[in-house]
XYZ file of N, CA and C in Angstrom:
561
model
N 212.376 41.101 190.587
C 211.693 40.271 189.588
C 210.463 39.622 190.237
N 209.287 39.972 189.735
C 208.054 39.394 190.278
C 207.746 38.077 189.590
N 207.269 37.150 190.400
C 206.963 35.814 189.868
C 205.607 35.825 189.163
N 205.550 35.163 188.043
C 204.291 34.998 187.320
C 203.903 33.518 187.363
N 202.635 33.275 187.578
C 202.147 31.893 187.603
C 201.017 31.777 186.604
N 201.186 30.921 185.641
C 200.119 30.710 184.653
C 199.005 29.898 185.318
N 197.834 29.951 184.720
C 196.721 29.153 185.238
C 197.123 27.673 185.290
N 197.883 27.231 184.291
C 198.305 25.819 184.236
C 199.194 25.476 185.427
N 200.087 26.411 185.806
C 200.958 26.169 186.967
C 200.129 26.074 188.248
N 199.150 26.945 188.365
C 198.305 26.932 189.564
C 197.475 25.644 189.610
N 197.032 25.170 188.459
C 196.248 23.939 188.398
C 196.999 22.752 189.003
N 198.320 22.738 188.860
C 199.082 21.582 189.349
C 199.056 21.464 190.874
N 198.737 22.570 191.553
C 198.624 22.520 193.020
C 197.262 22.015 193.473
N 196.251 22.121 192.622
C 194.867 21.853 193.018
C 194.609 20.386 193.320
N 193.705 20.127 194.284
C 193.095 21.099 195.185
C 194.085 21.509 196.274
N 193.992 22.763 196.721
C 194.925 23.234 197.757
C 194.249 24.185 198.722
N 194.809 24.195 199.938
C 194.460 25.225 200.905
C 195.576 26.261 200.828
N 195.291 27.488 201.253
C 196.204 28.604 201.013
C 196.473 29.414 202.274
N 197.740 29.798 202.444
C 198.131 30.808 203.434
C 198.895 31.900 202.713
N 198.681 33.140 203.118
C 199.439 34.264 202.578
C 199.908 35.101 203.755
N 201.206 35.352 203.808
C 201.750 36.178 204.891
C 203.262 36.031 204.963
N 203.916 37.083 205.409
C 205.370 37.041 205.540
C 205.776 35.842 206.395
N 206.891 35.225 206.031
C 207.363 34.053 206.764
C 208.039 34.532 208.049
N 207.232 34.647 209.105
C 207.764 35.040 210.404
C 206.972 34.390 211.529
N 207.563 34.387 212.692
C 207.058 33.602 213.832
C 205.586 33.844 214.119
N 205.181 35.097 214.188
C 203.813 35.341 214.649
C 202.717 34.924 213.664
N 203.093 34.479 212.476
C 202.087 33.990 211.515
C 201.615 32.569 211.846
N 202.353 31.860 212.712
C 201.886 30.543 213.181
C 202.006 29.399 212.181
N 202.926 29.497 211.218
C 203.025 28.450 210.198
C 203.331 27.046 210.732
N 204.115 26.886 211.822
C 204.305 25.509 212.319
C 202.982 24.837 212.650
N 202.021 25.625 213.164
C 200.718 25.062 213.527
C 199.892 24.690 212.295
N 199.907 25.544 211.281
C 199.113 25.224 210.088
C 199.737 24.066 209.310
N 201.067 23.985 209.311
C 201.721 22.852 208.616
C 201.438 21.547 209.360
N 201.515 21.579 210.679
C 201.213 20.358 211.472
C 199.734 19.976 211.291
N 198.855 20.975 211.248
C 197.422 20.704 211.021
C 197.245 20.052 209.654
N 197.941 20.574 208.659
C 197.847 19.979 207.324
C 198.372 18.545 207.335
N 199.407 18.292 208.130
C 199.943 16.939 208.265
C 198.892 15.952 208.755
N 198.048 16.411 209.675
C 196.959 15.576 210.208
C 195.932 15.315 209.093
N 195.572 16.364 208.374
C 194.562 16.270 207.313
C 195.058 15.453 206.127
N 196.351 15.612 205.809
C 196.931 14.989 204.612
C 196.833 13.470 204.624
N 196.781 12.891 205.819
C 196.686 11.426 205.917
C 195.375 10.924 205.305
N 194.298 11.704 205.474
C 192.984 11.301 204.944
C 192.724 11.872 203.550
N 193.122 13.112 203.330
C 192.919 13.768 202.030
C 194.174 13.606 201.190
N 194.242 12.521 200.469
C 195.478 12.150 199.761
C 195.864 13.092 198.626
N 194.904 13.824 198.051
C 195.274 14.671 196.906
C 195.309 16.160 197.248
N 195.045 16.521 198.502
C 195.036 17.920 198.914
C 196.466 18.420 199.106
N 196.744 19.652 198.670
C 198.039 20.286 198.866
C 197.890 21.543 199.702
N 199.022 22.115 200.087
C 199.040 23.328 200.907
C 200.044 24.284 200.280
N 199.554 25.460 199.882
C 200.402 26.495 199.280
C 200.553 27.642 200.274
N 201.808 27.998 200.550
C 202.130 29.112 201.462
C 202.849 30.176 200.650
N 202.247 31.363 200.567
C 202.854 32.463 199.810
C 203.296 33.537 200.793
N 204.588 33.818 200.806
C 205.086 34.856 201.699
C 206.575 35.031 201.549
N 207.014 36.257 201.721
C 208.441 36.537 201.576
C 209.190 36.236 202.858
N 210.420 35.752 202.689
C 211.307 35.492 203.809
C 212.221 36.701 203.930
N 212.229 37.329 205.071
C 213.104 38.488 205.263
C 214.380 38.022 205.945
N 214.491 38.251 207.244
C 215.712 37.799 207.917
C 215.470 36.513 208.699
N 214.358 35.856 208.410
C 213.932 34.703 209.204
C 214.367 33.377 208.589
N 215.613 33.290 208.131
C 216.067 32.048 207.471
C 216.024 30.845 208.386
N 216.413 31.049 209.643
C 216.408 29.952 210.623
C 214.976 29.442 210.800
N 214.038 30.366 210.864
C 212.629 30.012 210.999
C 212.147 29.231 209.773
N 212.539 29.707 208.586
C 212.153 29.025 207.353
C 212.714 27.601 207.331
N 213.955 27.440 207.771
C 214.560 26.102 207.832
C 213.787 25.211 208.792
N 213.312 25.802 209.891
C 212.492 25.066 210.863
C 211.186 24.600 210.239
N 210.587 25.457 209.411
C 209.336 25.075 208.722
C 209.594 23.919 207.767
N 210.707 23.986 207.033
C 211.050 22.903 206.084
C 211.259 21.589 206.845
N 211.803 21.695 208.039
C 212.030 20.508 208.874
C 210.681 19.873 209.277
N 209.729 20.719 209.662
C 208.399 20.221 210.025
C 207.736 19.545 208.818
N 207.900 20.145 207.644
C 207.368 19.564 206.403
C 207.953 18.171 206.203
N 209.277 18.074 206.353
C 209.985 16.797 206.149
C 209.553 15.748 207.184
N 209.483 16.160 208.458
C 209.072 15.244 209.539
C 207.690 14.644 209.288
N 206.844 15.416 208.614
C 205.477 14.954 208.337
C 205.327 14.345 206.938
N 206.458 14.108 206.267
C 206.463 13.534 204.917
C 205.569 14.300 203.937
N 205.698 15.622 203.953
C 204.839 16.462 203.120
C 205.612 17.214 202.041
N 206.851 16.768 201.768
C 207.707 17.510 200.826
C 207.052 17.725 199.466
N 206.246 16.775 199.025
C 205.615 16.908 197.701
C 204.196 17.469 197.798
N 203.817 17.996 198.986
C 202.445 18.486 199.160
C 202.354 19.872 199.779
N 203.465 20.362 200.358
C 203.506 21.722 200.896
C 204.445 22.530 200.004
N 203.920 23.619 199.455
C 204.688 24.421 198.513
C 204.848 25.848 199.035
N 206.085 26.297 199.124
C 206.385 27.666 199.544
C 206.655 28.507 198.296
N 205.957 29.611 198.161
C 206.248 30.583 197.108
C 206.753 31.834 197.825
N 208.067 32.012 197.799
C 208.667 33.049 198.641
C 209.178 34.254 197.843
N 209.056 34.202 196.525
C 209.465 35.373 195.747
C 208.295 36.358 195.680
N 208.605 37.612 195.410
C 207.542 38.637 195.312
C 206.551 38.236 194.231
N 205.303 38.527 194.487
C 204.249 38.102 193.567
C 203.293 39.267 193.325
N 202.932 39.493 192.073
C 202.029 40.599 191.730
C 200.630 40.314 192.270
N 199.885 41.405 192.520
C 198.530 41.257 193.071
C 197.630 40.402 192.192
N 197.705 40.596 190.870
C 196.806 39.816 190.011
C 197.211 38.338 189.974
N 198.493 38.057 190.217
C 198.942 36.667 190.316
C 198.426 36.053 191.622
N 198.542 36.827 192.687
C 198.070 36.390 194.001
C 196.565 36.087 193.946
N 195.845 36.931 193.240
C 194.404 36.751 193.098
C 194.067 35.391 192.483
N 194.891 34.937 191.539
C 194.676 33.617 190.918
C 194.743 32.505 191.968
N 195.684 32.661 192.915
C 195.790 31.653 193.984
C 194.558 31.699 194.885
N 194.145 32.908 195.281
C 192.924 33.023 196.088
C 191.738 32.374 195.374
N 191.579 32.670 194.100
C 190.420 32.185 193.338
C 190.411 30.661 193.171
N 191.580 30.033 193.230
C 191.668 28.588 192.996
C 191.772 27.753 194.275
N 191.878 28.409 195.424
C 192.037 27.686 196.690
C 190.711 27.132 197.192
N 190.808 26.128 198.061
C 189.626 25.537 198.697
C 189.211 26.357 199.920
N 190.208 26.813 200.663
C 189.965 27.678 201.815
C 191.259 28.393 202.170
N 191.124 29.417 203.019
C 192.267 30.203 203.453
C 192.530 29.893 204.926
N 193.783 29.636 205.269
C 194.145 29.382 206.660
C 195.349 30.240 207.034
N 195.213 30.978 208.125
C 196.344 31.701 208.708
C 196.040 31.774 210.195
N 196.876 31.108 210.990
C 196.592 30.946 212.412
C 197.680 31.633 213.254
N 197.638 32.973 213.311
C 198.673 33.739 214.013
C 198.758 33.398 215.497
N 199.942 33.626 216.028
C 200.183 33.421 217.456
C 200.760 34.710 218.038
N 200.640 34.847 219.352
C 201.298 35.959 220.024
C 202.757 35.577 220.207
N 203.661 36.463 219.847
C 205.090 36.195 219.934
C 205.742 37.273 220.787
N 206.090 36.922 222.038
C 206.698 37.884 222.970
C 205.884 39.182 223.024
N 204.590 39.034 223.238
C 203.650 40.149 223.358
C 203.469 40.920 222.056
N 204.040 40.426 220.961
C 203.756 41.009 219.645
C 202.673 40.130 219.036
N 201.602 40.756 218.588
C 200.544 39.939 217.997
C 200.184 40.487 216.621
N 199.473 39.693 215.885
C 199.106 40.047 214.530
C 197.977 41.061 214.577
N 198.195 42.223 213.961
C 197.179 43.268 213.909
C 196.125 42.946 212.868
N 195.418 43.965 212.440
C 194.353 43.783 211.447
C 194.932 43.110 210.211
N 194.288 42.052 209.751
C 194.845 41.270 208.641
C 194.155 41.536 207.320
N 194.802 42.304 206.456
C 194.253 42.575 205.125
C 194.083 41.291 204.324
N 194.978 40.317 204.542
C 194.887 39.059 203.778
C 193.563 38.352 204.028
N 193.008 38.517 205.234
C 191.708 37.892 205.510
C 190.615 38.530 204.646
N 190.721 39.840 204.459
C 189.742 40.533 203.604
C 189.927 40.115 202.150
N 191.180 39.964 201.719
C 191.449 39.523 200.348
C 190.856 38.121 200.134
N 191.042 37.262 201.125
C 190.493 35.899 201.036
C 188.974 35.945 201.004
N 188.391 36.771 201.863
C 186.927 36.891 201.918
C 186.390 37.450 200.604
N 187.088 38.441 200.030
C 186.655 39.044 198.766
C 186.702 38.015 197.633
N 187.546 36.986 197.817
C 187.629 35.911 196.815
C 186.635 34.793 197.133
N 185.823 35.001 198.164
C 184.812 34.021 198.522
C 185.376 32.773 199.171
N 186.463 32.938 199.935
C 187.052 31.766 200.585
C 186.582 31.629 202.028
N 186.228 30.411 202.456
C 186.029 30.173 203.882
C 187.390 30.365 204.553
N 187.394 30.794 205.816
C 188.654 31.137 206.485
C 188.775 30.407 207.825
N 189.995 29.923 208.090
C 190.324 29.376 209.410
C 191.440 30.254 209.974
N 191.208 30.806 211.159
C 192.173 31.706 211.795
C 192.094 31.528 213.302
N 192.868 32.337 214.046
C 192.891 32.172 215.499
C 192.175 33.302 216.242
N 191.671 32.934 217.404
C 191.127 33.922 218.338
C 192.263 34.856 218.769
N 191.909 36.014 219.292
C 192.887 36.965 219.832
C 193.949 37.362 218.815
N 193.506 37.605 217.590
C 194.423 38.100 216.550
C 193.640 39.066 215.676
N 194.332 39.672 214.726
C 193.691 40.618 213.826
C 192.589 39.996 212.985
N 192.539 38.665 212.982
C 191.547 37.965 212.177
C 190.119 38.270 212.634
N 189.956 38.546 213.926
C 188.582 38.675 214.448
C 187.835 39.880 213.887
N 188.569 40.857 213.358
C 187.866 41.994 212.763
C 187.324 41.641 211.376
N 187.895 40.629 210.753
C 187.472 40.255 209.388
C 186.582 39.019 209.351
N 186.636 38.220 210.400
C 185.920 36.935 210.381
C 184.945 36.863 211.537
N 183.756 36.347 211.255
C 182.821 36.043 212.327
C 182.819 34.533 212.492
N 183.202 34.087 213.672
C 183.316 32.659 213.943
C 181.980 31.957 213.712
N 182.028 30.901 212.901
C 180.821 30.131 212.613
C 179.932 30.759 211.557
N 180.303 31.942 211.069
C 179.501 32.638 210.059
C 180.250 32.711 208.717
N 181.489 33.172 208.772
C 182.281 33.260 207.536
C 183.551 32.430 207.613
N 183.716 31.772 208.744
C 184.889 30.934 208.938
C 184.886 30.363 210.332
N 186.013 29.779 210.710
C 186.127 29.175 212.040
C 187.372 29.732 212.719
N 187.201 30.209 213.932
C 188.343 30.663 214.741
C 188.739 29.544 215.688
N 190.037 29.324 215.827
C 190.563 28.250 216.681
C 191.530 28.844 217.697
N 191.810 28.109 218.785
C 192.789 28.603 219.753
C 194.178 28.693 219.104
N 195.009 29.588 219.608
C 196.378 29.696 219.112
C 197.165 28.441 219.483
N 198.161 28.131 218.661
C 199.072 26.996 218.929
C 198.340 25.662 219.082
N 197.329 25.430 218.251
C 196.542 24.207 218.385
C 196.335 23.537 217.014
N 197.339 22.769 216.557
C 197.219 22.114 215.252
C 196.028 21.166 215.143
N 195.694 20.486 216.249
C 194.565 19.543 216.273
C 193.254 20.249 215.949
N 192.968 21.336 216.682
C 191.737 22.123 216.463
C 191.736 22.736 215.057
N 192.898 23.179 214.623
C 193.026 23.773 213.283
C 192.677 22.732 212.231
N 193.211 21.527 212.399
C 192.926 20.433 211.468
C 191.429 20.113 211.458
N 190.817 20.086 212.637
C 189.375 19.795 212.728
C 188.556 20.855 212.001
N 188.942 22.130 212.170
C 188.214 23.228 211.526
C 188.319 23.120 210.005
N 189.520 22.873 209.512
C 189.729 22.737 208.064
C 188.928 21.554 207.523
N 189.006 20.428 208.240
C 188.289 19.228 207.815
C 186.783 19.460 207.799
N 186.279 20.156 208.819
C 184.836 20.442 208.904
C 184.375 21.216 207.654
N 185.160 22.207 207.246
C 184.790 23.013 206.081
C 184.896 22.200 204.795
N 186.010 21.488 204.650
C 186.239 20.751 203.399
C 185.305 19.556 203.222
N 184.838 18.998 204.340
C 184.020 17.780 204.234
C 182.525 18.065 204.179
N 182.134 19.321 204.338
C 180.720 19.660 204.340
C 180.455 20.778 203.321
N 179.968 20.394 202.152
C 179.801 21.377 201.070
C 178.795 22.470 201.438
N 177.824 22.148 202.275
C 176.835 23.168 202.666
C 177.497 24.242 203.532
N 178.317 23.811 204.490
C 179.042 24.771 205.342
C 180.023 25.581 204.496
N 180.707 24.879 203.610
C 181.689 25.559 202.748
C 181.012 26.650 201.931
N 179.873 26.340 201.332
C 179.149 27.328 200.520
C 178.630 28.484 201.377
N 178.114 28.146 202.558
C 177.605 29.179 203.470
C 178.728 30.143 203.842
N 179.884 29.591 204.212
C 181.022 30.421 204.606
C 181.515 31.271 203.429
N 181.536 30.678 202.230
C 181.989 31.424 201.045
C 181.091 32.641 200.813
N 179.789 32.405 200.850
C 178.818 33.491 200.627
C 178.928 34.538 201.726
N 178.960 34.088 202.980
C 179.016 35.018 204.118
C 180.336 35.778 204.155
N 181.410 35.122 203.770
C 182.728 35.739 203.716
C 182.682 36.930 202.755
N 182.124 36.663 201.580
C 182.044 37.696 200.550
C 181.137 38.844 201.005
N 180.008 38.513 201.631
C 179.077 39.540 202.129
C 179.743 40.387 203.222
N 180.475 39.717 204.092
C 181.132 40.408 205.213
C 182.128 41.452 204.711
N 182.897 41.111 203.699
C 183.948 41.998 203.231
C 183.377 43.266 202.593
N 182.143 43.199 202.134
C 181.525 44.382 201.534
C 181.320 45.512 202.543
N 181.342 45.177 203.835
C 181.131 46.209 204.856
C 182.406 47.032 205.113
N 183.528 46.632 204.493
C 184.776 47.394 204.635
C 184.979 48.262 203.401
N 185.524 49.448 203.607
C 185.820 50.282 202.437
C 187.335 50.266 202.176
N 187.774 50.953 201.117
C 189.181 50.896 200.712
C 190.124 51.430 201.773
N 189.687 52.379 202.598
C 190.534 52.869 203.683
C 190.935 51.748 204.610
């Protein structure tokens, strides 16, 4: 059963930052949630939506919920873990303020080429991601987004804040993000 989200349902999250990716260790969600915790203190109405399926990583998911609770973000971080149709997902991309996915290397397993970064770029979203991950093929640091060190919630928070607090940078990244994605073909 695929989840459907009406425009009205998506509106209730706004404004929000967005992550899309399977709920697993190498996606770096503890770092993005902690970064959001830092930002949330100043941006009182901003939310964080994480869309991704949980496979066998229940313990990891419980750990993420614990981080959310420790940072008092229960009413501001939303997990959508059921399968979601592409056109529904597109609504989330189109309504987000920016896209954040900060992968980490996990026991020498790292995040390969990230299609989600291209989807975000095609939706005109500024992107925050990590160096030494699949993100670098889709993002040019300082041009279409900001790359941060792995496992660094502080730097991640600063990058997100920089984009959200400067409309000129945000617009530049949105335009450049969209232009960059045009250089990729369907293959």
